[in-house]
mmCIF file of C-alpha atoms and ligand atoms in Angstrom:
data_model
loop_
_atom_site.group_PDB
_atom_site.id
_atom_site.type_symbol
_atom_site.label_atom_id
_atom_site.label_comp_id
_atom_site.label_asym_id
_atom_site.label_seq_id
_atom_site.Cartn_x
_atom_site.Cartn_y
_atom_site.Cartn_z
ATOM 1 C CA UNK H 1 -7.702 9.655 -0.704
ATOM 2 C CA UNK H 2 -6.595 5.935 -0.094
ATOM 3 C CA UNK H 3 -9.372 3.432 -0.740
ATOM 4 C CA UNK H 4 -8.383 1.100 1.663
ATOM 5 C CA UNK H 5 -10.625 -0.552 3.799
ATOM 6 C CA UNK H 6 -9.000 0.248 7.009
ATOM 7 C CA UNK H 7 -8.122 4.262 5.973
ATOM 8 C CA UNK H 8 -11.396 4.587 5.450
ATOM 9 C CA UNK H 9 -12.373 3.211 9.027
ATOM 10 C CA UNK H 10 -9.307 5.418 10.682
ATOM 11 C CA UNK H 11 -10.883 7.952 8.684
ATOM 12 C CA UNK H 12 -14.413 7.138 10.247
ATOM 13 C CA UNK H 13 -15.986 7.128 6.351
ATOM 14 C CA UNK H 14 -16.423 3.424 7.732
ATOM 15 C CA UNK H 15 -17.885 2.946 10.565
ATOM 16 C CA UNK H 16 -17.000 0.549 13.492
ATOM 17 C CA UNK H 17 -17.242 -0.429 16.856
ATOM 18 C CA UNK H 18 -13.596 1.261 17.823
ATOM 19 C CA UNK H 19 -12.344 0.590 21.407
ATOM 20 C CA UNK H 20 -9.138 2.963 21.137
ATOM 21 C CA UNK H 21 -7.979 6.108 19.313
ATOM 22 C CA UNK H 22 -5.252 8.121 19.428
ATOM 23 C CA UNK H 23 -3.058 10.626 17.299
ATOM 24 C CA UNK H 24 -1.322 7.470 15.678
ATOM 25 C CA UNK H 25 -3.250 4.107 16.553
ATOM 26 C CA UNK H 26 -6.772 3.239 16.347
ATOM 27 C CA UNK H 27 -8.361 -0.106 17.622
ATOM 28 C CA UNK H 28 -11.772 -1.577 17.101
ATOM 29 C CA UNK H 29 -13.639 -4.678 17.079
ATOM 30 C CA UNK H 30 -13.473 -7.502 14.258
ATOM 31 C CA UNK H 31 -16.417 -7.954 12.251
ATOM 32 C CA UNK H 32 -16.059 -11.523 12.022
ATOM 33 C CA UNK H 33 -14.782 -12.608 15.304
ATOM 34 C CA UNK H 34 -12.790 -15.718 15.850
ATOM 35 C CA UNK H 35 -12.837 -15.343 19.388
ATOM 36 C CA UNK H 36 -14.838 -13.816 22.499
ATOM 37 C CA UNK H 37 -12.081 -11.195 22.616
ATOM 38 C CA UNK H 38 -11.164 -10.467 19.042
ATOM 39 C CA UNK H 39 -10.141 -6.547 18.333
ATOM 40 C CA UNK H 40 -8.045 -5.072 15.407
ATOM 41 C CA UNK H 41 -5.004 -2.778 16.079
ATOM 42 C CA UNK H 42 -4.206 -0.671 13.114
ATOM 43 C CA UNK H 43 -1.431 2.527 12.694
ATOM 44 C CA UNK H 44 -3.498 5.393 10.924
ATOM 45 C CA UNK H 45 -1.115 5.929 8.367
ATOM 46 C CA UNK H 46 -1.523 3.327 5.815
ATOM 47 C CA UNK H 47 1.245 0.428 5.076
ATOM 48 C CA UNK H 48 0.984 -2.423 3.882
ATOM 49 C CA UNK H 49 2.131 -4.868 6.359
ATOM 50 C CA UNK H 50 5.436 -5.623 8.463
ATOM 51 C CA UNK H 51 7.169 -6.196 5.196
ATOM 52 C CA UNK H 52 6.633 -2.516 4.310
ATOM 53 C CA UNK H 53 7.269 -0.277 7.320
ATOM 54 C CA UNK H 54 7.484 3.404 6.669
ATOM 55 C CA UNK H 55 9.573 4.697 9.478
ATOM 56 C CA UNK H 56 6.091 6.550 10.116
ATOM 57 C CA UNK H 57 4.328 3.575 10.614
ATOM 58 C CA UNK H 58 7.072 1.682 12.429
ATOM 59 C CA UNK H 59 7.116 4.547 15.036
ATOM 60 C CA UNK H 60 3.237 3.690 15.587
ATOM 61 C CA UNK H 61 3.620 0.099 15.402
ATOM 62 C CA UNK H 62 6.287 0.120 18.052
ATOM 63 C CA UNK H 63 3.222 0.833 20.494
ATOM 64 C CA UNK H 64 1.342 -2.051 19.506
ATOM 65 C CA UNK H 65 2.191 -4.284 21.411
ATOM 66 C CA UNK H 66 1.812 -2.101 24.453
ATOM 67 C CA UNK H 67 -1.576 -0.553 23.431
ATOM 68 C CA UNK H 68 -2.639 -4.474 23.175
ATOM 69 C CA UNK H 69 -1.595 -5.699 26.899
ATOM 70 C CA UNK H 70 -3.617 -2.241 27.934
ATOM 71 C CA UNK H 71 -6.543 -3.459 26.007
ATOM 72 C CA UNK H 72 -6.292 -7.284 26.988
ATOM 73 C CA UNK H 73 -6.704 -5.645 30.493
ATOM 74 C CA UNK H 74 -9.734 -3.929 29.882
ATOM 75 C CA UNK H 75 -11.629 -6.592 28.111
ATOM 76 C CA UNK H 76 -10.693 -8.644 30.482
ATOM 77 C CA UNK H 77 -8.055 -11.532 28.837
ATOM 78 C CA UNK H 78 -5.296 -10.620 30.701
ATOM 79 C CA UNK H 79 -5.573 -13.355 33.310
ATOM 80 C CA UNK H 80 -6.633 -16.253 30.668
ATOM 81 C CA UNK H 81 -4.429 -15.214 28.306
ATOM 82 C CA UNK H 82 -4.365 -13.815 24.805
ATOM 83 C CA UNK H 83 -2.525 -13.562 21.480
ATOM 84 C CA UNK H 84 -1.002 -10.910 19.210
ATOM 85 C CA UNK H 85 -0.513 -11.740 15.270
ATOM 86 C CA UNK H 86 -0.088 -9.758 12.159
ATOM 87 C CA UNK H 87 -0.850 -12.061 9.140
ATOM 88 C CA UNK H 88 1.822 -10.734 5.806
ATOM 89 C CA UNK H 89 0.997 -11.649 2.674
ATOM 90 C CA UNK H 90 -0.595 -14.527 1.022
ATOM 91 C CA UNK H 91 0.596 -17.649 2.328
ATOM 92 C CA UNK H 92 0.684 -15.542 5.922
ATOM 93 C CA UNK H 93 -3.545 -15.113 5.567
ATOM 94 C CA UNK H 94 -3.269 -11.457 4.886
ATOM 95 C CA UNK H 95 -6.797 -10.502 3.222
ATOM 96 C CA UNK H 96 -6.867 -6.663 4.309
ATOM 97 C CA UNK H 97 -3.638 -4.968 3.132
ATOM 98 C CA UNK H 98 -3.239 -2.235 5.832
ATOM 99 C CA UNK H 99 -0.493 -3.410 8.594
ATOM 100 C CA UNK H 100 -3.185 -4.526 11.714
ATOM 101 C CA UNK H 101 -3.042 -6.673 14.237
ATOM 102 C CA UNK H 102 -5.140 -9.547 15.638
ATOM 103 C CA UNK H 103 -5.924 -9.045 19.673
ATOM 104 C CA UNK H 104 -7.485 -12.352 20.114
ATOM 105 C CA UNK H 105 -9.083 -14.161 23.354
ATOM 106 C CA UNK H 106 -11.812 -15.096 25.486
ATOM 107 C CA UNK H 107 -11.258 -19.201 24.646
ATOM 108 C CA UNK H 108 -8.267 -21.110 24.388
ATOM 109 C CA UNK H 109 -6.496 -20.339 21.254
ATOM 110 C CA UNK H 110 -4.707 -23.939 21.165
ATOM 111 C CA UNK H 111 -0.693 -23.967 21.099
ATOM 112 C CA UNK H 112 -0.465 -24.022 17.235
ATOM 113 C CA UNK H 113 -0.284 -21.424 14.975
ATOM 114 C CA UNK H 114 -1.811 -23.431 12.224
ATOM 115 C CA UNK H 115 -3.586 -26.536 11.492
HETATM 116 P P1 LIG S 1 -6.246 -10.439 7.863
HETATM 117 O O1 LIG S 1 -7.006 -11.607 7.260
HETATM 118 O O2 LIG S 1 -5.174 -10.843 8.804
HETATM 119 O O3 LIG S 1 -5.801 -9.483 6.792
HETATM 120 O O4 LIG S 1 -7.294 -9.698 8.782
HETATM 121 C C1 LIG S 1 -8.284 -8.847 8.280
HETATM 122 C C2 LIG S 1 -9.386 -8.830 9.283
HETATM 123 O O5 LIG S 1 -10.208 -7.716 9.012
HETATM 124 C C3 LIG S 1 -10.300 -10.073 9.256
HETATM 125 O O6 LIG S 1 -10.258 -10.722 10.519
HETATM 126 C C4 LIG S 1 -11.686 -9.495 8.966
HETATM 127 O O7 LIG S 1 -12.705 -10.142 9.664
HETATM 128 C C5 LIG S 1 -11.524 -8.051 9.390
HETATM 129 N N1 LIG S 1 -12.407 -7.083 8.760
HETATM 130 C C6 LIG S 1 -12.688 -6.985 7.427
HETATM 131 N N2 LIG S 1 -13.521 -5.955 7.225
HETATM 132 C C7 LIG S 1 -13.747 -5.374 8.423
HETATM 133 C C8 LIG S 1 -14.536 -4.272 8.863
HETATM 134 N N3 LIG S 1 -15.242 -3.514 8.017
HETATM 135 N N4 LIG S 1 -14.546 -3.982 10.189
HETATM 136 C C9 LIG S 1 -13.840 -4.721 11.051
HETATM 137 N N5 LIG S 1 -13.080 -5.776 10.701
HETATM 138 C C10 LIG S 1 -13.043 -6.107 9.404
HETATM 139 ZN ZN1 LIG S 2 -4.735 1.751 4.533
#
């Protein structure tokens, strides 16, 4: 069994506030928000990040980014607007090495990616 962090919370031996599950994706909340709205979007099967795409876990990705506008919906960023990042690798901020992505909003997330 993988002991990473997030295949242990698709695999609920983690527990966490999850806002979406399927056969392929799972979403939940992050534990140290940076925003109102700030939820984790994660393929079960484990990768590392966009650099490392199993065609598995590119087939789950590829929903991402619909899964997200569905969620931004129901948590209610849609009008104000939200954001969708995947940090890869060191310099990119990646600290959890399991391919996720931010869903991020609730404030104005300024128009630069960095500071
Ligand atoms: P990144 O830095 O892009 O790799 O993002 C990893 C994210 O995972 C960070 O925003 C963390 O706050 C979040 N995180 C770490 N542990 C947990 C956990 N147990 N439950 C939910 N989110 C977590
Ligand atoms: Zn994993």
């Amino acid at each position: 069994m993988s002991e990473c962090l997030f295949c242990k919370i698709a695999r609920k031996e983690i527990p966490s506030a999850i806002v979406y599950e399927d056969d392929t994706l799972i979403a939940f909340k992050d534990i140290f928000p940076q925003a109102p709205v700030h939820l984790l979007i994660i393929p079960k099967v484990h990768c590392e990040g966009l650099g490392d795409l199993t065609p598995e876990a590119e087939a789950a990705a590829a929903r991402i980014p619909r899964l997200a506008a569905r969620l931004a919906v129901e948590h209610g960023v849609q009008a104000s607007g939200w954001r969708l990042i995947s940090n890869c690798g060191a310099d990119g901020g990646q600290t959890v090495f399991h391919l996720h992505f931010h869903l991020l909003g609730g404030k104005s997330l300024g128009g630069k990616l960095c500071q």
